[in-house]
Amino acid sequence: MDFDMGDEVAALRLELRALIDEHIPPDFLGAFTDDPADLETAQRFCRLLADRGLLCMAWPESWGGRGASAWEQTAVREEMWAHHEPRGAQYMGVNWVGPTLMRHGTPEQQQLHLPAIARGEVIWCQGFSEPNSGSDLASLQTAARRDGDEWRVSGQKIWTSYATMAQWCFLLARTSKEERKQQGLTIFLVPMSAPGIEVRPIASMIGPHHLNEVFFDDVRVTEADVLGPVGEGWKVVQEVLAFERVGIARYARCERLLQWAPSALGDQWEALPEELRSRWAQMLIHARRARLLAYRVVDAQHRGQVRPGDAAAYRIAVTTLDQESAEVLVDIVGLAVLAGDDALRFKRAVEDHWRYSVSATVASGSIEIQRILLARALLGAS
Amino acid sequence: MNIDLSEEALEFGRLAKRALEAAGGDELAQIAEREPDRRESLVGPVLAELGAWQLDPRDSADELEAAAALCRSAGYWAVSYPVAERLCRPSDLDADGLVVVADPAPAAAVGGLDRRWAAVTLDGRRSMATARPMAASPRRSAFVVELDLESVDDAGASDVPLGLVLPCWTLLGMLDRAVELARSYVREREQFGQPLATFQGVQFQLTEAEVERVGLEELAKYALWSIEAGRHEALDDALALRLAAVEAAERVLRVAHQLHGAIGFCDETVLSWVSRQSVPLRRLPLGLSGTRAELTRRLGRRGLTGIFG
């Protein structure tokens, strides 16, 4: 066995950390804050990564990537999420919109979208959830009807991250009513500038720009914007969700914050109740456990194996870790007097982590859905 | 990266599982409890024939991994024999096995065996250990006896990670079995006209156990690799594994018992035997709180080695 990712991955981590040190302000807590400078920072950083071949390094060379190994991709996910995702919303384009277009897009769609994603110039949002279709996504109502050579889309999406700033929407809409609700769904690549689209931000505790409603009022979409076969969008969405389930390395931010705590607290660390330091130690183990479960999924995928039970087990472990570690960290911060730049940065990062962690067991497939998937893997269809 | 045991080690584990099944499987623990004098003869010769005692887990990564796979198989059948402890024997002491002990009352599940034991404390103090006679029946004691220690040296630092990690592989095998038994039971048992497995409340409990089990499996491989690679954090990794193992055992066995209902306590179910055989592994050398306190003390402010530590 060998759990060392090797020298190349270690060098890649150092390169990424050096770039973050140099180009990301130390107070950066993500691209989507009230300060527009944070979004600009992320956009600039994406272009910088793109120039160095680091933005889409997982992509095949034919699309401007460098065919990075599964472990290099893992290291990028870890470093970016641990440092508050300085790519901003780009991880969506890079991690799953791009790969999905490579598999299902027409040559024209690929030419239109892939170079723009690879250059870090475009933001995508995902039009999946609706007010009455959350976990039961296939029951969605937003409809696209044929109108001559075109389509007309009407309906409402919700919880749409980055919709206020996105140029394109990866939209799932119903194009026909069939026997099964998973049938008759189609994916459209919709420019957010299309007339009839209205975005309304939803104020929330996880931060501005994260959640929005998107209204489609008879929006005109062309045949060229249909991705994959009409009526077979559900299969494509299953792929997308699979990409997304291993896409975010939540454990990496948890580990970074947990490891940061003693130095941020300085001499006050030893004065913490032993019970709290014990919980901290336990969280470090849980962070390692979630990381190793992610590696189990990555390793299987790399060998061409699909193990839905393992992906679900990882998601249950990592989302639970996100919330439990946030509680421990908030407890630690609450018992210390934090002063000085580093300590205050730690405190703000913990506070941000705690607020964002409330969404961990809800976003991208709730923990209940993960439990259903894992139970199915354990028990079959019973 | 290579995150799996070698194919040879896995094959050795499968062979051991079949050999132990042929030797009695689930009945091994039951016979040992009924007839404690047969504790050695029930399992020792089977493993000797497999070549288990020729394995030197300190000698090579291959042998260490084979030893881990063997412990897991022994755990699966909940064999009432200190397989991991015998595999950990030190090469420079005249001992058949090694147990990790903690003050103030060193003890190990080695009762009823005519073997020479070495003991090591978490800070590396080695002793020769003499097992006291069993003060209670195996049914009550699970063969745990107190040990009298005669100090040898302070050279046991490298014994401790191995002595902690291999028994965790035995415990992992027990949790494999507990989850398998629970899965099988809820598919068969019907209430309200349908199998228990169709109730979401039952399904969700099972998923909680499974997440603990697979998480422990990964940590067990990691801690084994840490020994293989000679990392100086091997003891931290071993204690982290032990803490996770004890925690996982508590959760998995609680779920398995709950899903079995009252039948799970009864001697006629395998779960009852797996559950009681797991107790010494969970309590010795330190239980949940003791292990957590020791790990926290060791980690101090440096944390666990990982991406950011």
Tab-separated table of C-alpha atoms in Angstrom, chain A residues 150-341:
chain	number	residue	atom	x	y	z
A	150	GLU	CA	-37.375	26.691	-31.564
A	151	TRP	CA	-38.344	26.011	-27.973
A	152	ARG	CA	-40.177	28.197	-25.477
A	153	VAL	CA	-39.322	27.732	-21.788
A	154	SER	CA	-41.587	28.721	-18.910
A	155	GLY	CA	-41.312	27.958	-15.228
A	156	GLN	CA	-39.356	28.671	-12.069
A	157	LYS	CA	-36.094	27.411	-10.636
A	158	ILE	CA	-34.897	27.959	-7.084
A	159	TRP	CA	-31.740	27.692	-4.915
A	160	THR	CA	-29.793	28.559	-8.071
A	161	SER	CA	-26.276	29.502	-6.946
A	162	TYR	CA	-24.458	32.261	-8.868
A	163	ALA	CA	-27.490	33.049	-11.065
A	164	THR	CA	-26.980	36.798	-10.597
A	165	MET	CA	-23.568	36.647	-12.228
A	166	ALA	CA	-23.814	33.641	-14.553
A	167	GLN	CA	-23.722	33.978	-18.326
A	168	TRP	CA	-25.158	30.505	-18.974
A	169	CYS	CA	-27.610	28.171	-17.304
A	170	PHE	CA	-27.483	24.373	-17.474
A	171	LEU	CA	-31.238	23.949	-17.438
A	172	LEU	CA	-33.326	20.825	-16.956
A	173	ALA	CA	-36.880	21.163	-18.270
A	174	ARG	CA	-39.812	18.929	-19.121
A	175	THR	CA	-40.395	18.498	-22.831
A	176	SER	CA	-43.079	15.801	-22.665
A	177	LYS	CA	-45.213	13.865	-20.207
A	178	GLU	CA	-44.352	10.179	-20.224
A	179	GLU	CA	-45.214	7.137	-18.149
A	180	ARG	CA	-42.254	7.664	-15.821
A	181	LYS	CA	-41.387	11.117	-14.518
A	182	GLN	CA	-37.699	10.547	-15.310
A	183	GLN	CA	-38.652	10.368	-18.987
A	184	GLY	CA	-39.451	13.417	-21.090
A	185	LEU	CA	-36.813	15.678	-19.513
A	186	THR	CA	-34.341	17.591	-21.657
A	187	ILE	CA	-31.257	19.703	-20.985
A	188	PHE	CA	-30.937	23.174	-22.473
A	189	LEU	CA	-27.886	25.433	-22.475
A	190	VAL	CA	-29.573	28.787	-21.976
A	191	PRO	CA	-27.880	32.191	-22.166
A	192	MET	CA	-28.854	34.082	-19.033
A	193	SER	CA	-29.157	37.252	-21.162
A	194	ALA	CA	-32.146	35.765	-23.016
A	195	PRO	CA	-35.268	37.927	-22.806
A	196	GLY	CA	-37.817	36.556	-20.325
A	197	ILE	CA	-35.324	35.459	-17.669
A	198	GLU	CA	-35.575	37.171	-14.299
A	199	VAL	CA	-33.271	36.460	-11.354
A	200	ARG	CA	-34.280	37.309	-7.792
A	201	PRO	CA	-31.665	36.875	-5.048
A	202	ILE	CA	-32.729	35.132	-1.834
A	203	ALA	CA	-31.169	36.546	1.315
A	204	SER	CA	-29.764	33.717	3.439
A	205	MET	CA	-27.411	32.891	6.286
A	206	ILE	CA	-24.937	31.161	3.979
A	207	GLY	CA	-24.016	34.413	2.256
A	208	PRO	CA	-25.090	36.671	-0.593
A	209	HIS	CA	-25.261	35.384	-4.171
A	210	HIS	CA	-25.492	31.787	-3.099
A	211	LEU	CA	-29.215	31.366	-3.496
A	212	ASN	CA	-31.544	32.787	-6.120
A	213	GLU	CA	-34.845	32.233	-7.810
A	214	VAL	CA	-34.818	32.194	-11.604
A	215	PHE	CA	-38.045	32.806	-13.526
A	216	PHE	CA	-38.431	31.767	-17.167
A	217	ASP	CA	-41.268	33.533	-18.971
A	218	ASP	CA	-41.672	32.178	-22.483
A	219	VAL	CA	-37.909	32.232	-22.996
A	220	ARG	CA	-36.848	31.469	-26.564
A	221	VAL	CA	-34.209	28.750	-26.905
A	222	THR	CA	-32.886	27.355	-30.166
A	223	GLU	CA	-32.452	23.749	-31.206
A	224	ALA	CA	-28.708	24.346	-31.097
A	225	ASP	CA	-28.977	24.835	-27.326
A	226	VAL	CA	-30.384	21.357	-26.637
A	227	LEU	CA	-27.778	19.127	-25.001
A	228	GLY	CA	-28.034	15.443	-25.845
A	229	PRO	CA	-31.191	13.684	-27.087
A	230	VAL	CA	-34.546	15.333	-26.418
A	231	GLY	CA	-36.356	13.551	-23.582
A	232	GLU	CA	-33.233	11.849	-22.218
A	233	GLY	CA	-31.916	14.579	-19.964
A	234	TRP	CA	-32.293	12.495	-16.803
A	235	LYS	CA	-29.433	10.172	-17.788
A	236	VAL	CA	-27.164	13.160	-18.313
A	237	VAL	CA	-28.216	14.648	-14.973
A	238	GLN	CA	-27.316	11.410	-13.207
A	239	GLU	CA	-23.810	11.788	-14.578
A	240	VAL	CA	-23.690	15.425	-13.513
A	241	LEU	CA	-24.753	14.580	-9.970
A	242	ALA	CA	-22.143	11.832	-9.817
A	243	PHE	CA	-19.436	14.358	-10.775
A	244	GLU	CA	-20.759	16.779	-8.199
A	245	ARG	CA	-20.873	14.254	-5.355
A	246	VAL	CA	-17.115	13.840	-5.330
A	247	GLY	CA	-16.508	17.362	-6.592
A	248	ILE	CA	-16.229	19.292	-3.350
A	249	ALA	CA	-13.489	18.314	-0.910
A	250	ARG	CA	-15.269	19.645	2.183
A	251	TYR	CA	-12.943	17.648	4.426
A	252	ALA	CA	-9.980	19.742	3.262
A	253	ARG	CA	-11.374	22.996	4.675
A	254	CYS	CA	-12.350	21.210	7.885
A	255	GLU	CA	-8.838	19.834	8.271
A	256	ARG	CA	-7.181	23.161	7.508
A	257	LEU	CA	-9.284	25.021	10.078
A	258	LEU	CA	-8.818	22.318	12.720
A	259	GLN	CA	-5.046	22.319	12.211
A	260	TRP	CA	-4.987	26.115	12.296
A	261	ALA	CA	-6.742	26.330	15.673
A	262	PRO	CA	-3.764	25.789	18.047
A	263	SER	CA	-1.560	28.402	16.382
A	264	ALA	CA	-4.429	30.883	16.109
A	265	LEU	CA	-5.112	30.526	19.831
A	266	GLY	CA	-1.455	30.649	20.843
A	267	ASP	CA	-0.949	30.183	24.568
A	268	GLN	CA	-4.682	29.950	25.118
A	269	TRP	CA	-4.768	26.527	23.443
A	270	GLU	CA	-3.531	24.672	26.500
A	271	ALA	CA	-6.056	26.528	28.669
A	272	LEU	CA	-8.996	25.060	26.744
A	273	PRO	CA	-10.941	22.385	28.595
A	274	GLU	CA	-9.450	18.970	27.933
A	275	GLU	CA	-12.856	17.765	26.804
A	276	LEU	CA	-12.843	20.341	23.999
A	277	ARG	CA	-9.344	19.445	22.865
A	278	SER	CA	-10.476	15.803	22.841
A	279	ARG	CA	-13.348	16.702	20.545
A	280	TRP	CA	-10.864	18.536	18.354
A	281	ALA	CA	-8.675	15.405	18.143
A	282	GLN	CA	-11.732	13.334	17.300
A	283	MET	CA	-12.683	15.751	14.507
A	284	LEU	CA	-9.186	15.431	13.051
A	285	ILE	CA	-9.768	11.685	12.841
A	286	HIS	CA	-13.165	12.211	11.249
A	287	ALA	CA	-11.581	14.584	8.727
A	288	ARG	CA	-8.998	11.930	7.880
A	289	ARG	CA	-11.754	9.336	7.616
A	290	ALA	CA	-13.770	11.475	5.188
A	291	ARG	CA	-10.636	12.153	3.122
A	292	LEU	CA	-9.851	8.441	2.889
A	293	LEU	CA	-13.450	7.663	1.926
A	294	ALA	CA	-13.127	10.234	-0.872
A	295	TYR	CA	-9.950	8.491	-2.012
A	296	ARG	CA	-11.847	5.189	-2.033
A	297	VAL	CA	-14.355	6.695	-4.501
A	298	VAL	CA	-11.657	8.364	-6.605
A	299	ASP	CA	-9.609	5.168	-6.758
A	300	ALA	CA	-12.602	3.092	-7.866
A	301	GLN	CA	-13.606	5.669	-10.502
A	302	HIS	CA	-10.046	5.748	-11.744
A	303	ARG	CA	-10.206	1.989	-12.270
A	304	GLY	CA	-13.500	2.301	-14.135
A	305	GLN	CA	-15.626	0.986	-11.284
A	306	VAL	CA	-18.896	2.574	-10.249
A	307	ARG	CA	-19.726	2.025	-6.583
A	308	PRO	CA	-22.735	4.197	-5.706
A	309	GLY	CA	-22.744	2.906	-2.119
A	310	ASP	CA	-19.212	4.164	-1.535
A	311	ALA	CA	-19.999	7.600	-2.993
A	312	ALA	CA	-23.037	7.870	-0.729
A	313	ALA	CA	-21.065	6.710	2.335
A	314	TYR	CA	-18.430	9.351	1.587
A	315	ARG	CA	-21.067	12.066	1.229
A	316	ILE	CA	-22.715	11.083	4.522
A	317	ALA	CA	-19.348	11.108	6.301
A	318	VAL	CA	-18.123	14.377	4.808
A	319	THR	CA	-21.294	16.403	5.252
A	320	THR	CA	-21.640	15.244	8.843
A	321	LEU	CA	-17.996	16.140	9.417
A	322	ASP	CA	-18.612	19.612	8.001
A	323	GLN	CA	-21.262	20.331	10.610
A	324	GLU	CA	-19.641	18.573	13.559
A	325	SER	CA	-16.260	20.211	12.970
A	326	ALA	CA	-17.974	23.596	12.653
A	327	GLU	CA	-19.571	23.121	16.073
A	328	VAL	CA	-16.239	22.190	17.666
A	329	LEU	CA	-14.457	25.117	16.027
A	330	VAL	CA	-17.121	27.588	17.123
A	331	ASP	CA	-16.764	26.225	20.644
A	332	ILE	CA	-13.000	26.744	20.493
A	333	VAL	CA	-13.352	30.303	19.215
A	334	GLY	CA	-15.909	31.046	21.907
A	335	LEU	CA	-13.502	30.225	24.709
A	336	ALA	CA	-10.590	32.344	23.493
A	337	VAL	CA	-9.800	36.033	23.310
A	338	LEU	CA	-8.684	36.389	19.726
A	339	ALA	CA	-6.586	39.375	18.726
A	340	GLY	CA	-4.034	39.956	16.025
A	341	ASP	CA	-4.407	39.441	12.284
